mmCIF file of C-alpha atoms in Angstrom:
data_model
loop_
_atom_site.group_PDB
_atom_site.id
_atom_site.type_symbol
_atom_site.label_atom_id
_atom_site.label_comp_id
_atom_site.label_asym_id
_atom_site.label_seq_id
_atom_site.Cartn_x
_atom_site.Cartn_y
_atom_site.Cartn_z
ATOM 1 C CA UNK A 1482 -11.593 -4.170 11.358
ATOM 2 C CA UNK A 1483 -13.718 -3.425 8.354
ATOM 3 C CA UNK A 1484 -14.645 -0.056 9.477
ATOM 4 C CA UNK A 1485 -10.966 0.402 9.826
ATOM 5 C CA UNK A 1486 -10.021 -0.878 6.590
ATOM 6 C CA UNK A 1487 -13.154 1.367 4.933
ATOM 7 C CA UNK A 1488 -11.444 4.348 6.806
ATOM 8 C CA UNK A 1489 -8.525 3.898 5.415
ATOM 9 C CA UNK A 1490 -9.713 3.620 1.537
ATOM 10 C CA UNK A 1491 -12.241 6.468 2.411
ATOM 11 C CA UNK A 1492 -9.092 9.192 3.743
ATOM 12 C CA UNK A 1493 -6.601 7.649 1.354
ATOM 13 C CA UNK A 1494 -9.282 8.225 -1.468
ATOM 14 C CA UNK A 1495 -9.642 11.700 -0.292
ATOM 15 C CA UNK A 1496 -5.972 12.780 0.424
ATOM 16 C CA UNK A 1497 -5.596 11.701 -3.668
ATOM 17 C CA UNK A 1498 -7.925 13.643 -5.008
ATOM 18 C CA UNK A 1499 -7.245 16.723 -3.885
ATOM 19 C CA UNK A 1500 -5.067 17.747 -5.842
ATOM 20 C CA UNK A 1501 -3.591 21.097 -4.015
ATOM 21 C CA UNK A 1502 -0.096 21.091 -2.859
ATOM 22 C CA UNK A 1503 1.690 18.192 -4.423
ATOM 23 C CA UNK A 1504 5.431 18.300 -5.230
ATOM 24 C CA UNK A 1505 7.103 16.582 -7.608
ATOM 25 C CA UNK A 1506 9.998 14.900 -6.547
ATOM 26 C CA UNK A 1507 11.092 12.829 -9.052
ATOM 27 C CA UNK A 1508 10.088 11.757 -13.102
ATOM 28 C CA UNK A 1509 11.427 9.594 -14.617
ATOM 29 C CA UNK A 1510 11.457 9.715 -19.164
ATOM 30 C CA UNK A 1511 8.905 7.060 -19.311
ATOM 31 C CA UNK A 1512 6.846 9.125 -17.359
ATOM 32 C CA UNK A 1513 6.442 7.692 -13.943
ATOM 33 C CA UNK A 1514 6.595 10.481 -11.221
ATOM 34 C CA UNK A 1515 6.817 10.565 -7.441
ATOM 35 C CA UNK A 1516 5.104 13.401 -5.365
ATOM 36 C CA UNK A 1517 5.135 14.275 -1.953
ATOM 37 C CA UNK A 1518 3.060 16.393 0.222
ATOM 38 C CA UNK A 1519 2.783 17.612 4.076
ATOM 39 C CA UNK A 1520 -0.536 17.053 5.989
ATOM 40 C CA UNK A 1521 -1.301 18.177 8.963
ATOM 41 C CA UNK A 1522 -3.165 14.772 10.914
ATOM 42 C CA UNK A 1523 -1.126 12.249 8.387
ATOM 43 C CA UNK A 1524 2.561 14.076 8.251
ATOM 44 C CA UNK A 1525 5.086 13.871 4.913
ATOM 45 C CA UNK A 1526 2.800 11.037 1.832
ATOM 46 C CA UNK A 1527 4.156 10.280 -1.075
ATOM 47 C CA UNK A 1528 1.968 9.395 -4.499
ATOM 48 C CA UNK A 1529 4.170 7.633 -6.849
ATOM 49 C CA UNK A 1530 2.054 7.098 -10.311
ATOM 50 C CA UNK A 1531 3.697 4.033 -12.773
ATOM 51 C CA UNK A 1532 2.576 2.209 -15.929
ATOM 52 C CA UNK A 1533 3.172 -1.733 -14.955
ATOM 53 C CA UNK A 1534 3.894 -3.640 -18.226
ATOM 54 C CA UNK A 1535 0.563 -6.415 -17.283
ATOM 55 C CA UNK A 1536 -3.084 -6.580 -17.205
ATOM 56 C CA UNK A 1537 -4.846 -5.515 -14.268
ATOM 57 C CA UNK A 1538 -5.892 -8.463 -13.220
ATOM 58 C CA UNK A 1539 -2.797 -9.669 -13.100
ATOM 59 C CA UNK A 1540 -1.430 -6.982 -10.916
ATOM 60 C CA UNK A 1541 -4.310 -7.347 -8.873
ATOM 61 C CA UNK A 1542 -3.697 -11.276 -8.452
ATOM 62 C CA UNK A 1543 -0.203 -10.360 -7.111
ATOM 63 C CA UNK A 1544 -0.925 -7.559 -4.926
ATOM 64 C CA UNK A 1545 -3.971 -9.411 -3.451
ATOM 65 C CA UNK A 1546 -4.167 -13.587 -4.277
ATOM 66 C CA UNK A 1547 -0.419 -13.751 -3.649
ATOM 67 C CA UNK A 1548 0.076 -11.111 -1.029
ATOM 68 C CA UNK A 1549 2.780 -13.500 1.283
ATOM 69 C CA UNK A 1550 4.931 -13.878 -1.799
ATOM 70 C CA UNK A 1551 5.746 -9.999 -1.999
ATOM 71 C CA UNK A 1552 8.950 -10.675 0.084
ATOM 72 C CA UNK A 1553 10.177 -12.705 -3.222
ATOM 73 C CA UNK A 1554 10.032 -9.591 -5.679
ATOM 74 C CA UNK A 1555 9.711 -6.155 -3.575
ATOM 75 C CA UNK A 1556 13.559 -5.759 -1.696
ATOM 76 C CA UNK A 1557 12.012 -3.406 0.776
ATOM 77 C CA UNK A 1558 9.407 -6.695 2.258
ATOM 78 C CA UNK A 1559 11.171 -9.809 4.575
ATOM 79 C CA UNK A 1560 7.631 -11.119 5.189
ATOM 80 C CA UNK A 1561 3.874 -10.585 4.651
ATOM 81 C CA UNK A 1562 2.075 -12.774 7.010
ATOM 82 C CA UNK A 1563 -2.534 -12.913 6.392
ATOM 83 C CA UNK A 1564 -2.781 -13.236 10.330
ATOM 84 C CA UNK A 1565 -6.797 -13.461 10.046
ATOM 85 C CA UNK A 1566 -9.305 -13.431 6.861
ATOM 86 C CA UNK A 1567 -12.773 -11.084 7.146
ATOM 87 C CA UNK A 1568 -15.299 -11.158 5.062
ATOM 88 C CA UNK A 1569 -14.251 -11.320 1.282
ATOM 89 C CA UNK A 1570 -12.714 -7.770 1.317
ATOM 90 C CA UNK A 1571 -10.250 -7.612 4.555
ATOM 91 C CA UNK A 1572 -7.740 -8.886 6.138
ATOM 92 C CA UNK A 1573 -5.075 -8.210 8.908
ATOM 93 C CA UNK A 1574 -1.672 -8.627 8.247
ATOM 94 C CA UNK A 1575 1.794 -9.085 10.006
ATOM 95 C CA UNK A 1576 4.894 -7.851 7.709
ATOM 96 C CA UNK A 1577 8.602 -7.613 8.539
ATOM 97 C CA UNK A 1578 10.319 -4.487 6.276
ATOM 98 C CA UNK A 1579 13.746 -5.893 4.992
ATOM 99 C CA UNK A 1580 16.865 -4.523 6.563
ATOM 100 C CA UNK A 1581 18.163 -1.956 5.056
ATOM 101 C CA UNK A 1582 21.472 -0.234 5.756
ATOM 102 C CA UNK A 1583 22.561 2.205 7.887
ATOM 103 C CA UNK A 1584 18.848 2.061 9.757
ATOM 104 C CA UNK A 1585 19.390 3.282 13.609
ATOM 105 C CA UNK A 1586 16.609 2.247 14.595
ATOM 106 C CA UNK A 1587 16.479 -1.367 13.766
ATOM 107 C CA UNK A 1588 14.667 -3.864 11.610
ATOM 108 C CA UNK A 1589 10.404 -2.673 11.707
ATOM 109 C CA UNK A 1590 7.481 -4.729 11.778
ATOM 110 C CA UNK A 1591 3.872 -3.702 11.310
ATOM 111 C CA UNK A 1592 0.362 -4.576 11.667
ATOM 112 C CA UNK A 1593 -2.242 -3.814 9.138
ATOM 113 C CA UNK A 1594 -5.643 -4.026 8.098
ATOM 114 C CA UNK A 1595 -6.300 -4.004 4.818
ATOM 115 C CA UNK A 1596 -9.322 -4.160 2.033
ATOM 116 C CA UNK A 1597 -9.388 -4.400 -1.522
ATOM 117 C CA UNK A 1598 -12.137 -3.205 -3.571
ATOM 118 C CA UNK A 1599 -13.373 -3.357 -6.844
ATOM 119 C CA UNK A 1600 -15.519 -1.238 -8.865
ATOM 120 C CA UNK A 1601 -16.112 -1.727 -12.506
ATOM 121 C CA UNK A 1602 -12.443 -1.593 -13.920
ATOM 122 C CA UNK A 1603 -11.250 0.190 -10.854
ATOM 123 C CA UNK A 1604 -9.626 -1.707 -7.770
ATOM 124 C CA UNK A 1605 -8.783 0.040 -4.899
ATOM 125 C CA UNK A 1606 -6.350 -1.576 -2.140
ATOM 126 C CA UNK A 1607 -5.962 0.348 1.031
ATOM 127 C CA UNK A 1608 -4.431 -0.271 4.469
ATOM 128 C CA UNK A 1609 -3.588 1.165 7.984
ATOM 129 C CA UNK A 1610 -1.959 0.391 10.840
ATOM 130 C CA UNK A 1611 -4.305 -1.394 13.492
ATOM 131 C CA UNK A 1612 -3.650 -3.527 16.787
ATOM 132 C CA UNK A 1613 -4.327 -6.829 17.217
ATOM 133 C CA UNK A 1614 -4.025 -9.075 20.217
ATOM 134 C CA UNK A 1615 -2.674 -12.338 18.549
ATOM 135 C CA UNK A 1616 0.553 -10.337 17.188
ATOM 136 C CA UNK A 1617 1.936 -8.638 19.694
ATOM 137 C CA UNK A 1618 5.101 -6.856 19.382
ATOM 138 C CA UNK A 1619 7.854 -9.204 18.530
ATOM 139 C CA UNK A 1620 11.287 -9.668 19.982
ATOM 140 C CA UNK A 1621 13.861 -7.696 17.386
ATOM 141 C CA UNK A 1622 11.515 -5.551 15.806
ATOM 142 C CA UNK A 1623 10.370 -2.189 15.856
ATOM 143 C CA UNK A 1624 6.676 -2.216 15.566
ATOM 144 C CA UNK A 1625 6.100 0.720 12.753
ATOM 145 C CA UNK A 1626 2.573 2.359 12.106
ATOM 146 C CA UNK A 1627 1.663 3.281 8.331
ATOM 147 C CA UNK A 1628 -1.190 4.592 6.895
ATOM 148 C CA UNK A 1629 -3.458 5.396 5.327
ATOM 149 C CA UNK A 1630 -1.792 3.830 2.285
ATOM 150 C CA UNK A 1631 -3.517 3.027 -0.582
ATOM 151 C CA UNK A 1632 -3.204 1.381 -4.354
ATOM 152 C CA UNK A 1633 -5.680 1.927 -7.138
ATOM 153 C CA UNK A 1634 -5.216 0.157 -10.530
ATOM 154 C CA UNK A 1635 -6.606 0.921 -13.618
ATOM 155 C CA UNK A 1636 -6.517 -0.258 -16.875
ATOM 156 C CA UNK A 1637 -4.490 2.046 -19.259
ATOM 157 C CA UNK A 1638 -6.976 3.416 -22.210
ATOM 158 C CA UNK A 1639 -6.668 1.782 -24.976
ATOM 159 C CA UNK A 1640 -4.075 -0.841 -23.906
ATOM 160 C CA UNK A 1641 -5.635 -3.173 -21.342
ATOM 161 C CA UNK A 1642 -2.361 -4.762 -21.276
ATOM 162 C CA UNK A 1643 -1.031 -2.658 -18.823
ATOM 163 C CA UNK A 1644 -2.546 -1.712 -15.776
ATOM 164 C CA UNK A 1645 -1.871 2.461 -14.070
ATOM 165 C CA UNK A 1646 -0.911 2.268 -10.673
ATOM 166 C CA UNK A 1647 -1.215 4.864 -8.195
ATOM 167 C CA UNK A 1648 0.252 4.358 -4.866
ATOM 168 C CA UNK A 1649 -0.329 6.423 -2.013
ATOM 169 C CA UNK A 1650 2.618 5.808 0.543
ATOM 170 C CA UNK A 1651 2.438 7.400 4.070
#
């Protein structure tokens, strides 16, 4: 699970900085932006690039320390489940998407491993879709695969009150 979790911050690391072929698909005044871009192993990512209004560790904290509270302030997450801990840097997770309407296919559920990493005033979350045997599929739910998604926060120059997020959505 840790290779995994490296393999996923390795590729998701790579498919941001090349910077070839991105297209913007939305900006907003403030300056956030959303691009997306076709590969050929991964299929359609999206990079959506924000200012968030708090310190980086902060961010961090809720993104990492308080990952099973995301269903209280991101509408698209039921549930975030830490099925199993490894090392300091990984874990797997179990997380039930909200419902949202007119979805044929039904509600989704995935799997994930995930590691968070940090270097100097850089911290890098990333994440993939794995399998493991103590969370099989579950009765009502489409198990989803994502990845390799990916996070990296950084403190904005000059103001370390807020923190630039990059998010790399597949």
């Amino acid at each position: 699970y840790i290779k995994q979790g490296e393999e996923a911050l390795q590729k998701s690391l790579s498919i941001l900085g090349d910077q070839d072929g991105w297209k913007t698909e939305t900006v907003v005044d403030n300056g956030d932006k959303v691009q997306s871009k076709v590969l050929p192993d991964v299929g359609k990512v999206f990079r959506l690039e924000v200012v968030v209004d708090q310190p980086l560790d902060a961010v961090y904290s809720e993104l990492v320390d308080n990952m099973e509270q995301m269903g209280e302030w991101n509408p698209s997450v039921k549930e975030v489940k830490i099925l199993q801990k490894i090392g300091k840097d990984t874990v797997i997770t179990h997380e039930k998407a909200a419902a949202t309407p007119g979805n044929i296919v039904g509600p989704r559920d995935f799997v994930s491993v995930r590691c968070a990493k940090r270097r100097g005033s850089t911290c890098v979350l990333a994440g993939m879709a794995t399998k493991y045997g103590a969370m099989p599929e579950q009765q009502g739910f489409v198990r989803a695969e994502n990845g390799p998604t990916c996070m990296i926060l950084r403190p904005v120059a000059g103001d370390p009150s807020q923190t630039k997020l990059t998010w790399l959505l597949s």
